[in-house]
Amino acid sequence: IVSLVPSLTELVFDLGLGARLVGRTGFCVHPREALRGVPKVGGTKDVNLARIRALAPTHVLVNIDENRLETVEALAPFVPSIIVTHPCSPRDNLELFRLLGGIFGAEAAAGRLAAELEAALGEAAALRVDIAAEAVLYLIWRDPWMTIARDTYISATLAEVGWHTLPAVEGGAVGSARYPAFEWDAAWMGEVARVLLSTEPYRFRTQHVAEVETLAGRPALLVDGEMVSWYGSRAAHGLRWLADLRRGHASEAARR
């Protein structure tokens, strides 16, 4: 297996298939220790095709959002099986587990991951009953300031814990419209209750929080981008992490 998607690389190991992984991107960093000896084949967008050819994989894992169509077309003549993924919500991971579990004979591990995700989805649903929904702006880039459309995996994940993203736009299946630039004086900004700063792809840090609070005129919070945007086996952990974050800030607000 060669994986060109960081979250799928993590999933390969959680399915018990790590010994079959012969190549990964430089952005594939989890599980860190296990990946030290796995060759890199470039990035998610700038893939080294010659290196993949030399590794002679039977399967390459790709994603519609993270990899280029041209890359897949170039791989097709010499890779027997290219597995294309495109989860658009946390629940879509259930089918992803079944797909990879079935292809690679890891049905039992896939079943365990599915059960864990179902439990996390149930806990998130209970949270939405207990805590009122809140409109948020999720930042992924600075200069220009950029956010996410509602038909992204990130937005769907946030919605599971009652954080509904603004602006209320959809960007389509692929392309830059899924991650629109915006201005701080946009008309919809008045509906935003909280701004979330993601640690990826832009490396927002604690020092950016005060800047954003000044620009937005409302509370801002730094969030772990991997927990929000990584699908696969990270989905259940991410939902629970977000649920704890929401509970904590709701309790803090209630005390004030």
mmCIF file of N, CA, C and O in Angstrom, residues 56-90:
data_model
loop_
_atom_site.group_PDB
_atom_site.id
_atom_site.type_symbol
_atom_site.label_atom_id
_atom_site.label_comp_id
_atom_site.label_asym_id
_atom_site.label_seq_id
_atom_site.Cartn_x
_atom_site.Cartn_y
_atom_site.Cartn_z
ATOM 1 N N ALA A 56 6.449 -0.122 -6.494
ATOM 2 C CA ALA A 56 5.576 -1.146 -7.086
ATOM 3 C C ALA A 56 4.409 -1.536 -6.181
ATOM 4 O O ALA A 56 4.194 -2.720 -5.902
ATOM 5 N N PRO A 57 3.605 -0.576 -5.710
ATOM 6 C CA PRO A 57 2.479 -0.936 -4.847
ATOM 7 C C PRO A 57 1.365 -1.603 -5.640
ATOM 8 O O PRO A 57 1.195 -1.368 -6.838
ATOM 9 N N THR A 58 0.599 -2.445 -4.961
ATOM 10 C CA THR A 58 -0.609 -2.997 -5.569
ATOM 11 C C THR A 58 -1.790 -2.050 -5.380
ATOM 12 O O THR A 58 -2.740 -2.069 -6.162
ATOM 13 N N HIS A 59 -1.733 -1.211 -4.303
ATOM 14 C CA HIS A 59 -2.823 -0.294 -3.997
ATOM 15 C C HIS A 59 -2.267 1.085 -3.626
ATOM 16 O O HIS A 59 -1.267 1.172 -2.900
ATOM 17 N N VAL A 60 -2.924 2.126 -4.110
ATOM 18 C CA VAL A 60 -2.621 3.498 -3.698
ATOM 19 C C VAL A 60 -3.910 4.122 -3.177
ATOM 20 O O VAL A 60 -4.965 4.036 -3.822
ATOM 21 N N LEU A 61 -3.827 4.731 -1.995
ATOM 22 C CA LEU A 61 -4.976 5.389 -1.381
ATOM 23 C C LEU A 61 -4.929 6.875 -1.674
ATOM 24 O O LEU A 61 -3.907 7.537 -1.402
ATOM 25 N N VAL A 62 -6.013 7.431 -2.222
ATOM 26 C CA VAL A 62 -6.081 8.857 -2.542
ATOM 27 C C VAL A 62 -7.398 9.434 -2.039
ATOM 28 O O VAL A 62 -8.314 8.703 -1.660
ATOM 29 N N ASN A 63 -7.463 10.754 -2.066
ATOM 30 C CA ASN A 63 -8.671 11.461 -1.638
ATOM 31 C C ASN A 63 -8.975 12.577 -2.624
ATOM 32 O O ASN A 63 -8.053 13.267 -3.094
ATOM 33 N N ILE A 64 -10.249 12.790 -2.902
ATOM 34 C CA ILE A 64 -10.657 13.771 -3.910
ATOM 35 C C ILE A 64 -10.239 15.188 -3.527
ATOM 36 O O ILE A 64 -9.815 15.983 -4.369
ATOM 37 N N ASP A 65 -10.348 15.537 -2.240
ATOM 38 C CA ASP A 65 -9.961 16.876 -1.797
ATOM 39 C C ASP A 65 -8.449 17.067 -1.751
ATOM 40 O O ASP A 65 -7.936 18.132 -2.097
ATOM 41 N N GLU A 66 -7.732 16.058 -1.316
ATOM 42 C CA GLU A 66 -6.318 16.244 -0.988
ATOM 43 C C GLU A 66 -5.352 15.936 -2.123
ATOM 44 O O GLU A 66 -4.202 16.406 -2.099
ATOM 45 N N ASN A 67 -5.767 15.172 -3.101
ATOM 46 C CA ASN A 67 -4.864 14.801 -4.197
ATOM 47 C C ASN A 67 -5.401 15.308 -5.535
ATOM 48 O O ASN A 67 -6.597 15.540 -5.684
ATOM 49 N N ARG A 68 -4.509 15.471 -6.471
ATOM 50 C CA ARG A 68 -4.875 16.001 -7.789
ATOM 51 C C ARG A 68 -5.351 14.880 -8.719
ATOM 52 O O ARG A 68 -4.806 13.772 -8.717
ATOM 53 N N LEU A 69 -6.332 15.216 -9.551
ATOM 54 C CA LEU A 69 -6.827 14.265 -10.550
ATOM 55 C C LEU A 69 -5.699 13.845 -11.484
ATOM 56 O O LEU A 69 -5.593 12.673 -11.863
ATOM 57 N N GLU A 70 -4.827 14.791 -11.847
ATOM 58 C CA GLU A 70 -3.715 14.476 -12.745
ATOM 59 C C GLU A 70 -2.797 13.410 -12.143
ATOM 60 O O GLU A 70 -2.239 12.577 -12.865
ATOM 61 N N THR A 71 -2.634 13.452 -10.824
ATOM 62 C CA THR A 71 -1.806 12.443 -10.155
ATOM 63 C C THR A 71 -2.419 11.056 -10.313
ATOM 64 O O THR A 71 -1.731 10.086 -10.637
ATOM 65 N N VAL A 72 -3.713 10.979 -10.069
ATOM 66 C CA VAL A 72 -4.401 9.688 -10.182
ATOM 67 C C VAL A 72 -4.334 9.166 -11.609
ATOM 68 O O VAL A 72 -4.091 7.966 -11.844
ATOM 69 N N GLU A 73 -4.526 10.039 -12.567
ATOM 70 C CA GLU A 73 -4.463 9.623 -13.974
ATOM 71 C C GLU A 73 -3.067 9.128 -14.350
ATOM 72 O O GLU A 73 -2.922 8.187 -15.141
ATOM 73 N N ALA A 74 -2.030 9.747 -13.765
ATOM 74 C CA ALA A 74 -0.656 9.324 -14.050
ATOM 75 C C ALA A 74 -0.319 8.003 -13.376
ATOM 76 O O ALA A 74 0.510 7.227 -13.883
ATOM 77 N N LEU A 75 -0.943 7.725 -12.238
ATOM 78 C CA LEU A 75 -0.701 6.473 -11.519
ATOM 79 C C LEU A 75 -1.423 5.282 -12.153
ATOM 80 O O LEU A 75 -0.956 4.142 -12.068
ATOM 81 N N ALA A 76 -2.558 5.556 -12.754
ATOM 82 C CA ALA A 76 -3.428 4.477 -13.243
ATOM 83 C C ALA A 76 -2.743 3.467 -14.162
ATOM 84 O O ALA A 76 -3.020 2.257 -14.060
ATOM 85 N N PRO A 77 -1.822 3.873 -15.051
ATOM 86 C CA PRO A 77 -1.213 2.875 -15.949
ATOM 87 C C PRO A 77 -0.336 1.846 -15.255
ATOM 88 O O PRO A 77 -0.113 0.763 -15.817
ATOM 89 N N PHE A 78 0.188 2.142 -14.052
ATOM 90 C CA PHE A 78 1.098 1.169 -13.437
ATOM 91 C C PHE A 78 0.724 0.748 -12.016
ATOM 92 O O PHE A 78 1.430 -0.050 -11.398
ATOM 93 N N VAL A 79 -0.396 1.253 -11.483
ATOM 94 C CA VAL A 79 -0.869 0.806 -10.167
ATOM 95 C C VAL A 79 -2.147 -0.014 -10.376
ATOM 96 O O VAL A 79 -3.141 0.503 -10.890
ATOM 97 N N PRO A 80 -2.159 -1.284 -9.989
ATOM 98 C CA PRO A 80 -3.341 -2.125 -10.238
ATOM 99 C C PRO A 80 -4.628 -1.599 -9.623
ATOM 100 O O PRO A 80 -5.691 -1.666 -10.247
ATOM 101 N N SER A 81 -4.547 -1.071 -8.367
ATOM 102 C CA SER A 81 -5.767 -0.627 -7.684
ATOM 103 C C SER A 81 -5.541 0.738 -7.042
ATOM 104 O O SER A 81 -4.685 0.868 -6.159
ATOM 105 N N ILE A 82 -6.304 1.710 -7.483
ATOM 106 C CA ILE A 82 -6.289 3.031 -6.853
ATOM 107 C C ILE A 82 -7.610 3.191 -6.115
ATOM 108 O O ILE A 82 -8.695 3.114 -6.719
ATOM 109 N N ILE A 83 -7.538 3.390 -4.811
ATOM 110 C CA ILE A 83 -8.745 3.489 -3.984
ATOM 111 C C ILE A 83 -9.018 4.962 -3.720
ATOM 112 O O ILE A 83 -8.241 5.640 -3.037
ATOM 113 N N VAL A 84 -10.114 5.457 -4.283
ATOM 114 C CA VAL A 84 -10.468 6.871 -4.179
ATOM 115 C C VAL A 84 -11.464 7.056 -3.040
ATOM 116 O O VAL A 84 -12.494 6.380 -2.987
ATOM 117 N N THR A 85 -11.167 7.979 -2.139
ATOM 118 C CA THR A 85 -12.036 8.238 -0.992
ATOM 119 C C THR A 85 -12.515 9.680 -1.002
ATOM 120 O O THR A 85 -11.859 10.564 -1.560
ATOM 121 N N HIS A 86 -13.653 9.911 -0.359
ATOM 122 C CA HIS A 86 -14.178 11.281 -0.262
ATOM 123 C C HIS A 86 -15.217 11.385 0.853
ATOM 124 O O HIS A 86 -16.375 11.730 0.622
ATOM 125 N N PRO A 87 -14.834 11.107 2.098
ATOM 126 C CA PRO A 87 -15.807 11.280 3.185
ATOM 127 C C PRO A 87 -16.159 12.750 3.349
ATOM 128 O O PRO A 87 -15.272 13.604 3.387
ATOM 129 N N CYS A 88 -17.440 13.042 3.426
ATOM 130 C CA CYS A 88 -17.894 14.433 3.555
ATOM 131 C C CYS A 88 -18.480 14.724 4.928
ATOM 132 O O CYS A 88 -18.847 15.867 5.212
ATOM 133 N N SER A 89 -18.593 13.704 5.768
ATOM 134 C CA SER A 89 -19.105 13.885 7.121
ATOM 135 C C SER A 89 -18.533 12.775 7.992
ATOM 136 O O SER A 89 -18.082 11.739 7.472
ATOM 137 N N PRO A 90 -18.527 12.928 9.317
ATOM 138 C CA PRO A 90 -18.028 11.861 10.179
ATOM 139 C C PRO A 90 -18.685 10.513 9.925
ATOM 140 O O PRO A 90 -18.020 9.471 9.937
#
